[in-house]
Amino acid sequence: MSIIKNAQQIQCMRYAGSLTARVLEAVEPLVQPGVTTLALDQFCHDYIVQHLKAIPGCLGQYDYPYTINTSVNEVVCHGWPSNTPLLEGDIVNIDVTVKAEGYYGDSSITFLVGEVSESARHLVYITQQSLYRAIAMVKPGVKLGDIGASIDEFAQSHGYSVVKEFCGHGIGQQMHEQPDVLHYGVPGQGMMLQEGMTFTIEPMINQGTARIKMHADGWTVTTQDKRLSAQFEHTILVTQTGFEVLTLRDRERKSFASYLDLENKNDAIHFL
Ligand code: MF3
Ligand code: CO
Ligand code: CO
């Protein structure tokens, strides 16, 4: 299948993306100390199936048995929902994929659970910022290496490291399509963006070492040094002049717009 979507496919992607955004908006108020990630999973499942009349995209993909990934603290990605309650001070990434009209939307947020340490908040803020900066670069003619390098350099400039083993991806009628969207790279190298491409950018940024540990369950990925890891993800469309964030949430729209205005005036706004 072509990596360039036509107008009708883009309409379906917009719809799937908007539903994905709505799940994250709906689950946000439930992310509080004491809630279990299994309860969050159940909520997202029912919200997608019953309220949005759509399909939980992760459920059954590669035999994954849940609707969302819940990655707490040192978990980098693909954490399984569990019966362990979230604690005040935790950070938790919730990654949601929704299938609707035959197409996928994919997005994630790292939430702060109650009062969180300044250092954890900073990691989460910089991770979101790295995604926003990368999205702002998207337009026809830009190379994937430009985007990857921007994320890696930004993370390193704050003393953090980028996970290299997992990447963003093309997305459409399959959750994972070509191309791979690496969060590091060499400017000027890699595939050139073209109008009509749809892909995710989903940087995972660590406080300490970039090195990860794969656990025996075949899913859970943690940092090797057990320090924190954060992640944000959006599904992006390359337009004629730039980009459209297909999974942008209503409440995020305003802060992202002001971010774009202030981009070169030294990050003045805090989103968190
Ligand atoms: N949503 C994840 C991503 O960003 C994929 C999760 S793998 C699955 O690509 F098996 F859980 F679906
Ligand atoms: Co993804
Ligand atoms: Co995802």
mmCIF file of C-alpha atoms and ligand atoms in Angstrom:
data_model
loop_
_atom_site.group_PDB
_atom_site.id
_atom_site.type_symbol
_atom_site.label_atom_id
_atom_site.label_comp_id
_atom_site.label_asym_id
_atom_site.label_seq_id
_atom_site.Cartn_x
_atom_site.Cartn_y
_atom_site.Cartn_z
ATOM 1 C CA MET A 1 0.000 0.000 0.000
ATOM 2 C CA SER A 2 1.199 3.498 -0.823
ATOM 3 C CA ILE A 3 2.516 5.558 2.074
ATOM 4 C CA ILE A 4 0.713 8.571 0.553
ATOM 5 C CA LYS A 5 -2.941 8.779 1.568
ATOM 6 C CA ASN A 6 -5.607 10.172 -0.741
ATOM 7 C CA ALA A 7 -8.283 12.670 0.311
ATOM 8 C CA GLN A 8 -10.786 10.025 1.262
ATOM 9 C CA GLN A 9 -8.260 8.051 3.322
ATOM 10 C CA ILE A 10 -7.214 11.274 5.047
ATOM 11 C CA GLN A 11 -10.825 11.893 6.085
ATOM 12 C CA CYS A 12 -10.902 8.468 7.749
ATOM 13 C CA MET A 13 -7.566 9.163 9.455
ATOM 14 C CA ARG A 14 -8.936 12.476 10.774
ATOM 15 C CA TYR A 15 -11.896 10.652 12.252
ATOM 16 C CA ALA A 16 -9.819 7.888 13.855
ATOM 17 C CA GLY A 17 -7.375 10.506 15.171
ATOM 18 C CA SER A 18 -10.115 12.617 16.718
ATOM 19 C CA LEU A 19 -11.579 9.596 18.529
ATOM 20 C CA THR A 20 -8.130 8.705 19.862
ATOM 21 C CA ALA A 21 -7.795 12.235 21.240
ATOM 22 C CA ARG A 22 -11.186 11.940 22.928
ATOM 23 C CA VAL A 23 -10.180 8.782 24.795
ATOM 24 C CA LEU A 24 -7.154 10.537 26.308
ATOM 25 C CA GLU A 25 -9.331 13.537 27.243
ATOM 26 C CA ALA A 26 -11.874 11.243 28.876
ATOM 27 C CA VAL A 27 -9.396 9.187 30.896
ATOM 28 C CA GLU A 28 -7.373 12.143 32.188
ATOM 29 C CA PRO A 29 -9.576 12.987 35.228
ATOM 30 C CA LEU A 30 -9.374 9.357 36.382
ATOM 31 C CA VAL A 31 -5.578 9.385 36.579
ATOM 32 C CA GLN A 32 -5.311 9.955 40.330
ATOM 33 C CA PRO A 33 -3.460 8.350 43.239
ATOM 34 C CA GLY A 34 -5.127 5.034 44.142
ATOM 35 C CA VAL A 35 -6.538 4.108 40.749
ATOM 36 C CA THR A 36 -5.251 0.900 39.182
ATOM 37 C CA THR A 37 -4.059 0.891 35.595
ATOM 38 C CA LEU A 38 -6.424 -2.050 34.992
ATOM 39 C CA ALA A 39 -9.328 0.220 35.928
ATOM 40 C CA LEU A 40 -8.028 2.815 33.443
ATOM 41 C CA ASP A 41 -7.793 0.089 30.807
ATOM 42 C CA GLN A 42 -11.358 -1.023 31.459
ATOM 43 C CA PHE A 43 -12.579 2.561 31.256
ATOM 44 C CA CYS A 44 -10.805 3.181 27.916
ATOM 45 C CA HIS A 45 -12.087 -0.102 26.500
ATOM 46 C CA ASP A 46 -15.700 0.679 27.358
ATOM 47 C CA TYR A 47 -15.400 4.296 26.255
ATOM 48 C CA ILE A 48 -14.077 3.258 22.821
ATOM 49 C CA VAL A 49 -16.540 0.419 22.280
ATOM 50 C CA GLN A 50 -19.718 1.762 23.857
ATOM 51 C CA HIS A 51 -19.402 5.538 23.645
ATOM 52 C CA LEU A 52 -17.337 6.027 20.476
ATOM 53 C CA LYS A 53 -18.605 2.869 18.710
ATOM 54 C CA ALA A 54 -15.067 2.165 17.564
ATOM 55 C CA ILE A 55 -12.437 -0.564 17.980
ATOM 56 C CA PRO A 56 -9.609 -0.703 20.555
ATOM 57 C CA GLY A 57 -6.657 -0.844 18.150
ATOM 58 C CA CYS A 58 -4.115 -2.558 20.415
ATOM 59 C CA LEU A 59 -6.390 -5.333 21.664
ATOM 60 C CA GLY A 60 -5.243 -8.488 19.886
ATOM 61 C CA GLN A 61 -2.397 -6.793 17.957
ATOM 62 C CA TYR A 62 0.627 -9.079 18.267
ATOM 63 C CA ASP A 63 -1.545 -10.939 20.835
ATOM 64 C CA TYR A 64 -1.555 -7.903 23.145
ATOM 65 C CA PRO A 65 -4.433 -8.535 25.593
ATOM 66 C CA TYR A 66 -5.399 -4.964 26.643
ATOM 67 C CA THR A 67 -6.769 -1.731 25.196
ATOM 68 C CA ILE A 68 -4.005 0.603 26.406
ATOM 69 C CA ASN A 69 -0.345 0.508 27.365
ATOM 70 C CA THR A 70 0.309 1.921 30.845
ATOM 71 C CA SER A 71 3.979 2.633 31.462
ATOM 72 C CA VAL A 72 4.734 3.778 35.010
ATOM 73 C CA ASN A 73 7.956 5.564 36.093
ATOM 74 C CA GLU A 74 10.945 3.493 34.879
ATOM 75 C CA VAL A 75 8.775 1.607 32.377
ATOM 76 C CA VAL A 76 9.738 2.968 28.939
ATOM 77 C CA CYS A 77 6.809 1.603 26.914
ATOM 78 C CA HIS A 78 4.355 -1.295 26.446
ATOM 79 C CA GLY A 79 3.584 -1.606 30.166
ATOM 80 C CA TRP A 80 0.653 -3.915 30.897
ATOM 81 C CA PRO A 81 -2.234 -2.608 32.952
ATOM 82 C CA SER A 82 -2.118 -4.153 36.427
ATOM 83 C CA ASN A 83 -3.784 -4.265 39.830
ATOM 84 C CA THR A 84 -1.121 -2.074 41.398
ATOM 85 C CA PRO A 85 -2.614 1.313 42.316
ATOM 86 C CA LEU A 86 -0.889 4.446 41.061
ATOM 87 C CA LEU A 87 0.834 6.392 43.819
ATOM 88 C CA GLU A 88 1.151 10.111 44.397
ATOM 89 C CA GLY A 89 4.342 11.202 42.638
ATOM 90 C CA ASP A 90 4.226 8.573 39.874
ATOM 91 C CA ILE A 91 4.333 9.436 36.201
ATOM 92 C CA VAL A 92 2.316 7.189 33.875
ATOM 93 C CA ASN A 93 2.204 7.085 30.099
ATOM 94 C CA ILE A 94 -1.143 6.043 28.656
ATOM 95 C CA ASP A 95 -0.879 5.000 25.015
ATOM 96 C CA VAL A 96 -4.161 4.576 23.125
ATOM 97 C CA THR A 97 -4.791 3.281 19.622
ATOM 98 C CA VAL A 98 -8.276 3.478 18.099
ATOM 99 C CA LYS A 99 -9.472 1.913 14.868
ATOM 100 C CA ALA A 100 -12.423 3.543 13.106
ATOM 101 C CA GLU A 101 -13.592 3.577 9.477
ATOM 102 C CA GLY A 102 -10.824 1.030 8.827
ATOM 103 C CA TYR A 103 -8.015 3.390 9.906
ATOM 104 C CA TYR A 104 -5.916 3.861 13.038
ATOM 105 C CA GLY A 105 -5.181 6.788 15.336
ATOM 106 C CA ASP A 106 -2.341 6.475 17.885
ATOM 107 C CA SER A 107 -1.461 8.890 20.682
ATOM 108 C CA SER A 108 -0.061 8.967 24.186
ATOM 109 C CA ILE A 109 0.437 11.311 27.132
ATOM 110 C CA THR A 110 2.606 10.992 30.206
ATOM 111 C CA PHE A 111 0.371 12.048 33.096
ATOM 112 C CA LEU A 112 1.505 13.319 36.493
ATOM 113 C CA VAL A 113 -0.144 11.446 39.380
ATOM 114 C CA GLY A 114 -0.969 13.973 42.122
ATOM 115 C CA GLU A 115 2.003 16.070 43.253
ATOM 116 C CA VAL A 116 5.127 15.069 41.367
ATOM 117 C CA SER A 117 8.754 16.026 42.023
ATOM 118 C CA GLU A 118 10.186 18.971 40.122
ATOM 119 C CA SER A 119 12.729 16.691 38.394
ATOM 120 C CA ALA A 120 10.017 14.311 37.135
ATOM 121 C CA ARG A 121 7.901 17.235 35.949
ATOM 122 C CA HIS A 122 10.856 18.640 34.072
ATOM 123 C CA LEU A 123 11.490 15.331 32.279
ATOM 124 C CA VAL A 124 7.823 15.139 31.278
ATOM 125 C CA TYR A 125 7.795 18.760 30.132
ATOM 126 C CA ILE A 126 10.941 18.394 28.029
ATOM 127 C CA THR A 127 9.603 15.194 26.461
ATOM 128 C CA GLN A 128 6.391 16.922 25.391
ATOM 129 C CA GLN A 129 8.407 19.885 24.195
ATOM 130 C CA SER A 130 10.628 17.598 22.084
ATOM 131 C CA LEU A 131 7.505 16.245 20.365
ATOM 132 C CA TYR A 132 6.085 19.731 19.746
ATOM 133 C CA ARG A 133 9.382 20.940 18.294
ATOM 134 C CA ALA A 134 9.529 17.900 16.015
ATOM 135 C CA ILE A 135 5.924 18.338 14.838
ATOM 136 C CA ALA A 136 6.587 22.008 14.070
ATOM 137 C CA MET A 137 9.328 20.941 11.617
ATOM 138 C CA VAL A 138 7.035 18.717 9.549
ATOM 139 C CA LYS A 139 6.461 19.826 5.944
ATOM 140 C CA PRO A 140 7.138 18.467 2.471
ATOM 141 C CA GLY A 141 10.848 18.341 1.667
ATOM 142 C CA VAL A 142 12.029 17.867 5.268
ATOM 143 C CA LYS A 143 13.937 14.623 5.878
ATOM 144 C CA LEU A 144 13.174 12.154 8.663
ATOM 145 C CA GLY A 145 16.797 12.552 9.782
ATOM 146 C CA ASP A 146 16.143 16.260 10.451
ATOM 147 C CA ILE A 147 13.312 15.367 12.789
ATOM 148 C CA GLY A 148 15.161 12.603 14.600
ATOM 149 C CA ALA A 149 18.240 14.743 15.094
ATOM 150 C CA SER A 150 16.157 17.595 16.519
ATOM 151 C CA ILE A 151 14.616 15.337 19.170
ATOM 152 C CA ASP A 152 17.924 13.740 20.142
ATOM 153 C CA GLU A 153 19.814 17.047 20.322
ATOM 154 C CA PHE A 154 17.062 18.696 22.363
ATOM 155 C CA ALA A 155 16.939 15.810 24.858
ATOM 156 C CA GLN A 156 20.712 15.775 25.213
ATOM 157 C CA SER A 157 20.854 19.540 25.669
ATOM 158 C CA HIS A 158 18.786 18.999 28.834
ATOM 159 C CA GLY A 159 20.983 16.148 30.071
ATOM 160 C CA TYR A 160 18.521 13.445 29.035
ATOM 161 C CA SER A 161 18.820 10.521 26.611
ATOM 162 C CA VAL A 162 16.625 9.154 23.820
ATOM 163 C CA VAL A 163 15.598 5.494 23.636
ATOM 164 C CA LYS A 164 16.830 4.095 20.296
ATOM 165 C CA GLU A 165 15.171 0.648 20.181
ATOM 166 C CA PHE A 166 11.612 1.922 19.556
ATOM 167 C CA CYS A 167 10.426 4.472 17.045
ATOM 168 C CA GLY A 168 7.445 6.207 15.513
ATOM 169 C CA HIS A 169 5.860 4.686 12.434
ATOM 170 C CA GLY A 170 3.740 5.192 9.393
ATOM 171 C CA ILE A 171 0.072 4.581 10.198
ATOM 172 C CA GLY A 172 -3.089 4.023 8.198
ATOM 173 C CA GLN A 173 -5.077 0.858 7.611
ATOM 174 C CA GLN A 174 -2.387 -0.834 9.707
ATOM 175 C CA MET A 175 -1.263 0.448 13.072
ATOM 176 C CA HIS A 176 2.390 0.050 12.099
ATOM 177 C CA GLU A 177 3.311 0.935 8.512
ATOM 178 C CA GLN A 178 6.396 2.240 6.741
ATOM 179 C CA PRO A 179 8.383 4.357 7.345
ATOM 180 C CA ASP A 180 10.130 3.970 10.714
ATOM 181 C CA VAL A 181 10.334 7.380 12.354
ATOM 182 C CA LEU A 182 13.493 7.342 14.464
ATOM 183 C CA HIS A 183 13.930 9.779 17.344
ATOM 184 C CA TYR A 184 17.576 10.330 16.462
ATOM 185 C CA GLY A 185 19.363 10.742 13.153
ATOM 186 C CA VAL A 186 21.535 12.777 10.858
ATOM 187 C CA PRO A 187 20.142 16.026 9.410
ATOM 188 C CA GLY A 188 19.584 15.783 5.659
ATOM 189 C CA GLN A 189 19.375 12.001 5.714
ATOM 190 C CA GLY A 190 16.481 9.550 5.585
ATOM 191 C CA MET A 191 13.186 9.626 3.757
ATOM 192 C CA MET A 192 11.893 12.961 2.476
ATOM 193 C CA LEU A 193 8.442 13.952 3.711
ATOM 194 C CA GLN A 194 5.723 14.306 1.098
ATOM 195 C CA GLU A 195 2.197 15.666 1.239
ATOM 196 C CA GLY A 196 -0.256 12.931 2.246
ATOM 197 C CA MET A 197 2.094 10.892 4.456
ATOM 198 C CA THR A 198 0.701 9.949 7.880
ATOM 199 C CA PHE A 199 2.970 8.815 10.706
ATOM 200 C CA THR A 200 3.496 9.003 14.437
ATOM 201 C CA ILE A 201 6.252 10.731 16.352
ATOM 202 C CA GLU A 202 6.573 9.243 19.854
ATOM 203 C CA PRO A 203 9.856 10.051 21.614
ATOM 204 C CA MET A 204 10.776 8.100 24.746
ATOM 205 C CA ILE A 205 13.180 10.185 26.831
ATOM 206 C CA ASN A 206 15.120 8.952 29.854
ATOM 207 C CA GLN A 207 16.495 10.792 32.881
ATOM 208 C CA GLY A 208 19.627 8.646 32.907
ATOM 209 C CA THR A 209 21.027 6.057 30.544
ATOM 210 C CA ALA A 210 19.370 5.458 27.163
ATOM 211 C CA ARG A 211 19.854 1.746 27.735
ATOM 212 C CA ILE A 212 16.791 -0.390 28.245
ATOM 213 C CA LYS A 213 15.972 -3.814 29.615
ATOM 214 C CA MET A 214 13.474 -6.139 27.880
ATOM 215 C CA HIS A 215 11.635 -8.246 30.423
ATOM 216 C CA ALA A 216 10.920 -11.946 30.166
ATOM 217 C CA ASP A 217 7.190 -11.354 29.580
ATOM 218 C CA GLY A 218 8.233 -10.169 26.106
ATOM 219 C CA TRP A 219 6.513 -6.794 26.572
ATOM 220 C CA THR A 220 7.647 -4.729 29.542
ATOM 221 C CA VAL A 221 10.540 -2.431 28.713
ATOM 222 C CA THR A 222 12.286 -0.557 31.537
ATOM 223 C CA THR A 223 15.307 1.696 31.839
ATOM 224 C CA GLN A 224 18.428 -0.261 32.779
ATOM 225 C CA ASP A 225 19.239 2.170 35.620
ATOM 226 C CA LYS A 226 15.584 2.250 36.829
ATOM 227 C CA ARG A 227 15.462 6.035 36.475
ATOM 228 C CA LEU A 228 12.384 7.653 34.938
ATOM 229 C CA SER A 229 11.314 7.554 31.291
ATOM 230 C CA ALA A 230 8.600 9.706 29.693
ATOM 231 C CA GLN A 231 6.855 9.604 26.306
ATOM 232 C CA PHE A 232 4.360 11.597 24.237
ATOM 233 C CA GLU A 233 2.899 10.551 20.882
ATOM 234 C CA HIS A 234 0.821 12.142 18.149
ATOM 235 C CA THR A 235 -0.397 11.006 14.729
ATOM 236 C CA ILE A 236 0.609 13.569 12.092
ATOM 237 C CA LEU A 237 -0.449 14.286 8.508
ATOM 238 C CA VAL A 238 1.961 16.027 6.129
ATOM 239 C CA THR A 239 0.006 18.781 4.364
ATOM 240 C CA GLN A 240 0.981 20.896 1.360
ATOM 241 C CA THR A 241 2.474 23.601 3.545
ATOM 242 C CA GLY A 242 3.202 21.836 6.817
ATOM 243 C CA PHE A 243 1.373 19.468 9.115
ATOM 244 C CA GLU A 244 -1.903 18.616 10.766
ATOM 245 C CA VAL A 245 -1.937 16.917 14.172
ATOM 246 C CA LEU A 246 -4.683 14.328 13.713
ATOM 247 C CA THR A 247 -4.771 13.430 17.424
ATOM 248 C CA LEU A 248 -4.703 16.971 18.826
ATOM 249 C CA ARG A 249 -6.941 17.300 21.892
ATOM 250 C CA ASP A 250 -9.292 20.268 22.319
ATOM 251 C CA ARG A 251 -7.576 21.523 25.445
ATOM 252 C CA GLU A 252 -4.191 21.102 23.811
ATOM 253 C CA ARG A 253 -5.086 23.100 20.700
ATOM 254 C CA LYS A 254 -4.611 26.475 22.363
ATOM 255 C CA SER A 255 -1.352 25.680 24.115
ATOM 256 C CA PHE A 256 0.089 24.154 20.966
ATOM 257 C CA ALA A 257 -0.897 27.205 18.917
ATOM 258 C CA SER A 258 0.798 29.523 21.373
ATOM 259 C CA TYR A 259 3.811 27.236 21.422
ATOM 260 C CA LEU A 260 4.141 27.609 17.664
ATOM 261 C CA ASP A 261 3.972 31.411 17.950
ATOM 262 C CA LEU A 262 6.604 31.513 20.654
ATOM 263 C CA GLU A 263 8.786 28.810 19.177
ATOM 264 C CA ASN A 264 11.756 31.042 18.545
ATOM 265 C CA LYS A 265 11.329 33.195 21.609
ATOM 266 C CA ASN A 266 12.777 30.668 24.017
ATOM 267 C CA ASP A 267 10.037 28.388 25.357
ATOM 268 C CA ALA A 268 8.017 30.677 27.574
ATOM 269 C CA ILE A 269 4.954 28.547 28.182
ATOM 270 C CA HIS A 270 4.468 25.608 30.459
ATOM 271 C CA PHE A 271 1.912 23.105 29.342
ATOM 272 C CA LEU A 272 1.723 21.145 32.559
HETATM 273 N N1 MF3 B 1 0.566 2.178 20.631
HETATM 274 C C1 MF3 B 1 1.898 1.632 20.511
HETATM 275 C C2 MF3 B 1 2.651 2.483 19.529
HETATM 276 O O1 MF3 B 1 2.743 3.644 19.759
HETATM 277 C C3 MF3 B 1 1.904 0.200 20.083
HETATM 278 C C4 MF3 B 1 1.560 -0.719 21.145
HETATM 279 S S1 MF3 B 1 1.911 -2.314 20.654
HETATM 280 C C5 MF3 B 1 0.459 -3.108 20.972
HETATM 281 O O2 MF3 B 1 3.097 2.090 18.491
HETATM 282 F F1 MF3 B 1 0.655 -4.345 20.733
HETATM 283 F F2 MF3 B 1 0.125 -2.877 22.194
HETATM 284 F F3 MF3 B 1 -0.479 -2.640 20.179
HETATM 285 CO CO CO B 2 2.720 4.482 17.822
HETATM 286 CO CO CO B 3 0.988 4.454 20.608
#
